[in-house]
């Protein structure tokens, strides 16, 4: 079913991911615990997202002898956070990949057109040469994610991935239509969007729960 919605979708079914996500969903989970769990889940997501990075052999000296050892080849990674909630995912990934470059993109929804409008963009100069992981906790309508990916393609990026905690069929359909070349990684695909574009059953507003603003 999920693969029919988006042909390049990977749902991360690892027991630790699913267990931590369940705690994040609970109404009674505190801001501090939610933030900590988001960081832990993001680290586990990063492991899956980077499992196919190219490897080269480089000469090193161990305490006992020289050897040719595996090392990640070429330009490394860039994590692009869709503000503000994306920062809650980016921080966990940086625990695993501390040398990754970080970009930020701010989008808001135009009240008349209901389409995303870019208000902030800051990317590394060599972003087009890197694997770019775009992060946002919730793939709801899909319009912000699609706009972010389109903007990065305009900047020359050709190796893109999108990562979220929760997705719904509506958002996945938008990305499948507009960016079928971009792999999507999610921890769960929930049932639907409600009339206010909230994911059901979901976990509430990820930004508010990460930063304690509601």
CSV table of C-alpha atoms in Angstrom, one decimal:
chain,number,residue,atom,x,y,z
A,1,UNK,CA,0.0,0.0,0.0
A,2,UNK,CA,2.7,2.5,1.0
A,3,UNK,CA,4.9,1.7,-1.9
A,4,UNK,CA,1.9,2.3,-4.2
A,5,UNK,CA,1.6,5.8,-2.8
A,6,UNK,CA,5.3,6.6,-3.3
A,7,UNK,CA,7.6,4.2,-5.2
A,8,UNK,CA,10.7,5.4,-3.3
A,9,UNK,CA,9.3,5.3,0.2
A,10,UNK,CA,11.1,3.6,3.0
A,11,UNK,CA,9.3,3.1,6.3
A,12,UNK,CA,11.7,2.6,9.2
A,13,UNK,CA,10.2,-0.3,11.1
A,14,UNK,CA,13.1,-0.9,13.5
A,15,UNK,CA,11.7,-1.8,17.0
A,16,UNK,CA,13.6,1.0,18.7
A,17,UNK,CA,12.3,3.6,16.2
A,18,UNK,CA,8.7,2.4,16.6
A,19,UNK,CA,8.9,2.2,20.5
A,20,UNK,CA,10.3,5.7,20.8
A,21,UNK,CA,7.8,7.1,18.3
A,22,UNK,CA,5.0,5.6,20.4
A,23,UNK,CA,6.2,7.5,23.4
A,24,UNK,CA,6.4,10.7,21.4
A,25,UNK,CA,2.8,10.3,20.3
A,26,UNK,CA,1.5,10.2,23.9
A,27,UNK,CA,-0.3,13.3,25.0
A,28,UNK,CA,1.3,13.2,28.4
A,29,UNK,CA,4.9,13.1,27.1
A,30,UNK,CA,6.7,16.2,28.3
A,31,UNK,CA,8.5,18.8,26.1
A,32,UNK,CA,11.9,17.7,27.4
A,33,UNK,CA,11.2,14.0,26.9
A,34,UNK,CA,9.7,14.7,23.4
A,35,UNK,CA,12.8,16.7,22.4
A,36,UNK,CA,15.1,14.0,23.7
A,37,UNK,CA,13.2,11.2,21.9
A,38,UNK,CA,13.2,13.2,18.6
A,39,UNK,CA,17.0,13.4,18.9
A,40,UNK,CA,17.3,9.7,19.5
A,41,UNK,CA,14.9,8.7,16.7
A,42,UNK,CA,16.7,11.1,14.3
A,43,UNK,CA,20.0,9.5,15.0
A,44,UNK,CA,18.5,6.1,14.1
A,45,UNK,CA,17.0,7.6,11.0
A,46,UNK,CA,20.4,8.9,9.9
A,47,UNK,CA,21.8,5.4,10.2
A,48,UNK,CA,19.3,4.2,7.6
A,49,UNK,CA,19.6,7.3,5.4
A,50,UNK,CA,23.3,6.9,5.0
A,51,UNK,CA,23.7,3.1,4.6
A,52,UNK,CA,24.6,3.4,0.9
A,53,UNK,CA,27.2,6.2,1.1
A,54,UNK,CA,30.1,5.5,-1.2
A,55,UNK,CA,33.3,4.1,0.4
A,56,UNK,CA,36.9,4.4,-0.6
A,57,UNK,CA,40.1,2.8,0.8
A,58,UNK,CA,42.6,5.1,2.5
A,59,UNK,CA,46.0,4.4,4.0
A,60,UNK,CA,46.2,4.6,7.8
A,61,UNK,CA,48.5,3.3,10.5
A,62,UNK,CA,47.0,1.3,13.3
A,63,UNK,CA,49.0,0.9,16.6
A,64,UNK,CA,50.3,-2.4,15.1
A,65,UNK,CA,50.7,-1.9,11.3
A,66,UNK,CA,49.7,0.1,8.2
A,67,UNK,CA,46.5,-0.8,6.4
A,68,UNK,CA,44.0,0.3,3.7
A,69,UNK,CA,40.8,1.2,5.7
A,70,UNK,CA,37.3,2.2,4.5
A,71,UNK,CA,36.4,5.8,4.6
A,72,UNK,CA,33.4,7.8,3.1
A,73,UNK,CA,34.4,9.0,-0.3
A,74,UNK,CA,34.1,12.5,-1.8
A,75,UNK,CA,32.0,15.4,-0.5
A,76,UNK,CA,30.0,14.4,2.5
A,77,UNK,CA,26.6,15.5,3.6
A,78,UNK,CA,24.4,18.5,4.1
A,79,UNK,CA,21.3,18.5,6.3
A,80,UNK,CA,18.7,21.1,5.3
A,81,UNK,CA,16.2,21.8,8.0
A,82,UNK,CA,12.7,23.2,7.2
A,83,UNK,CA,12.2,25.7,9.9
A,84,UNK,CA,11.3,25.5,12.7
A,85,UNK,CA,10.5,22.0,13.5
A,86,UNK,CA,13.1,20.5,11.2
A,87,UNK,CA,15.8,21.6,13.7
A,88,UNK,CA,14.5,19.0,16.1
A,89,UNK,CA,15.4,16.3,13.6
A,90,UNK,CA,18.7,17.9,12.3
A,91,UNK,CA,20.2,18.0,15.8
A,92,UNK,CA,19.9,14.3,16.3
A,93,UNK,CA,21.4,13.6,12.9
A,94,UNK,CA,24.3,15.8,13.7
A,95,UNK,CA,25.1,13.7,16.7
A,96,UNK,CA,25.9,10.9,14.3
A,97,UNK,CA,27.4,13.1,11.5
A,98,UNK,CA,29.0,16.0,13.3
A,99,UNK,CA,31.0,17.1,10.2
A,100,UNK,CA,27.9,17.5,8.1
A,101,UNK,CA,27.1,21.0,6.7
A,102,UNK,CA,23.7,22.4,7.7
A,103,UNK,CA,21.3,24.6,5.7
A,104,UNK,CA,18.1,26.2,6.7
A,105,UNK,CA,14.9,27.0,4.8
A,106,UNK,CA,12.0,29.0,6.1
A,107,UNK,CA,8.6,28.6,4.5
A,108,UNK,CA,5.1,30.0,5.4
A,109,UNK,CA,1.7,29.3,3.9
A,110,UNK,CA,0.2,32.2,2.0
A,111,UNK,CA,-3.3,32.7,3.5
A,112,UNK,CA,-4.9,33.4,0.1
A,113,UNK,CA,-3.2,30.8,-2.2
A,114,UNK,CA,-2.5,28.2,0.6
A,115,UNK,CA,0.9,27.7,-1.1
A,116,UNK,CA,4.3,27.8,0.7
A,117,UNK,CA,6.3,31.1,0.4
A,118,UNK,CA,10.0,31.1,1.1
A,119,UNK,CA,11.1,33.7,3.7
A,120,UNK,CA,14.6,32.5,4.5
A,121,UNK,CA,17.3,30.4,2.9
A,122,UNK,CA,20.9,29.8,3.9
A,123,UNK,CA,22.8,27.0,2.3
A,124,UNK,CA,26.5,25.9,2.1
A,125,UNK,CA,28.2,27.2,-1.0
A,126,UNK,CA,29.0,23.7,-2.2
A,127,UNK,CA,25.6,22.3,-1.4
A,128,UNK,CA,25.2,21.1,-5.0
A,129,UNK,CA,28.1,18.7,-4.6
A,130,UNK,CA,26.8,17.0,-1.5
A,131,UNK,CA,24.1,14.5,-0.5
A,132,UNK,CA,21.4,16.7,0.8
A,133,UNK,CA,19.0,15.3,3.5
A,134,UNK,CA,15.9,17.5,3.9
A,135,UNK,CA,14.3,17.1,7.3
A,136,UNK,CA,10.9,18.1,8.6
A,137,UNK,CA,9.0,16.0,11.3
A,138,UNK,CA,5.7,15.9,9.5
A,139,UNK,CA,4.9,15.3,5.8
A,140,UNK,CA,1.3,16.5,5.9
A,141,UNK,CA,0.0,18.2,2.7
A,142,UNK,CA,3.4,17.8,1.2
A,143,UNK,CA,3.5,21.3,-0.3
A,144,UNK,CA,6.3,22.7,1.9
A,145,UNK,CA,8.4,19.6,1.3
A,146,UNK,CA,7.8,19.8,-2.4
A,147,UNK,CA,8.7,23.5,-2.5
A,148,UNK,CA,11.9,22.9,-0.5
A,149,UNK,CA,13.0,20.2,-2.8
A,150,UNK,CA,12.2,22.3,-5.9
A,151,UNK,CA,14.3,25.2,-4.4
A,152,UNK,CA,17.2,22.9,-3.8
A,153,UNK,CA,17.1,21.5,-7.3
A,154,UNK,CA,17.1,25.1,-8.5
A,155,UNK,CA,20.3,25.5,-6.5
A,156,UNK,CA,21.9,22.6,-8.4
A,157,UNK,CA,21.3,19.8,-5.9
A,158,UNK,CA,20.8,16.4,-7.6
A,159,UNK,CA,21.3,14.0,-4.8
A,160,UNK,CA,18.4,14.6,-2.4
A,161,UNK,CA,16.5,12.7,0.2
A,162,UNK,CA,13.6,13.6,2.4
A,163,UNK,CA,13.2,12.4,6.0
A,164,UNK,CA,10.3,12.8,8.4
A,165,UNK,CA,8.8,11.2,11.5
A,166,UNK,CA,5.2,10.9,10.2
A,167,UNK,CA,3.7,11.0,6.7
A,168,UNK,CA,0.2,10.6,5.3
A,169,UNK,CA,-0.9,9.4,1.9
A,170,UNK,CA,-1.9,13.0,0.8
A,171,UNK,CA,1.7,14.3,1.3
A,172,UNK,CA,3.3,11.2,-0.2
A,173,UNK,CA,1.1,11.6,-3.3
A,174,UNK,CA,2.3,15.2,-3.7
A,175,UNK,CA,6.0,14.2,-3.5
A,176,UNK,CA,5.4,11.3,-5.8
A,177,UNK,CA,3.9,13.6,-8.4
A,178,UNK,CA,6.4,16.5,-8.1
A,179,UNK,CA,9.6,14.7,-7.1
A,180,UNK,CA,9.4,11.0,-8.0
A,181,UNK,CA,13.2,10.9,-8.1
A,182,UNK,CA,13.6,11.8,-4.4
A,183,UNK,CA,13.6,8.9,-1.8
A,184,UNK,CA,11.4,9.5,1.2
A,185,UNK,CA,12.1,8.0,4.7
A,186,UNK,CA,9.4,8.0,7.3
A,187,UNK,CA,9.0,6.3,10.7
A,188,UNK,CA,5.3,5.8,10.1
A,189,UNK,CA,2.6,6.5,7.5
A,190,UNK,CA,-0.5,7.6,9.4
A,191,UNK,CA,-4.2,7.4,8.3
A,192,UNK,CA,-5.1,10.8,7.0
A,193,UNK,CA,-5.2,14.6,7.3
A,194,UNK,CA,-8.1,16.3,9.1
A,195,UNK,CA,-9.9,19.5,8.1
A,196,UNK,CA,-7.1,21.6,9.6
A,197,UNK,CA,-4.3,19.7,7.8
A,198,UNK,CA,-3.2,17.9,11.0
A,199,UNK,CA,-2.0,14.3,10.7
A,200,UNK,CA,-4.3,11.7,12.3
A,201,UNK,CA,-3.6,10.0,14.6
A,202,UNK,CA,-0.3,11.9,14.6
A,203,UNK,CA,1.5,13.4,17.5
A,204,UNK,CA,0.1,16.9,17.6
A,205,UNK,CA,2.1,20.0,16.4
A,206,UNK,CA,5.7,18.8,16.3
A,207,UNK,CA,7.1,22.4,16.6
A,208,UNK,CA,5.0,23.2,19.6
A,209,UNK,CA,5.9,19.9,21.3
A,210,UNK,CA,9.6,20.3,20.5
A,211,UNK,CA,9.9,23.9,21.8
A,212,UNK,CA,7.1,24.0,24.4
A,213,UNK,CA,5.2,26.8,22.7
A,214,UNK,CA,1.7,25.4,23.4
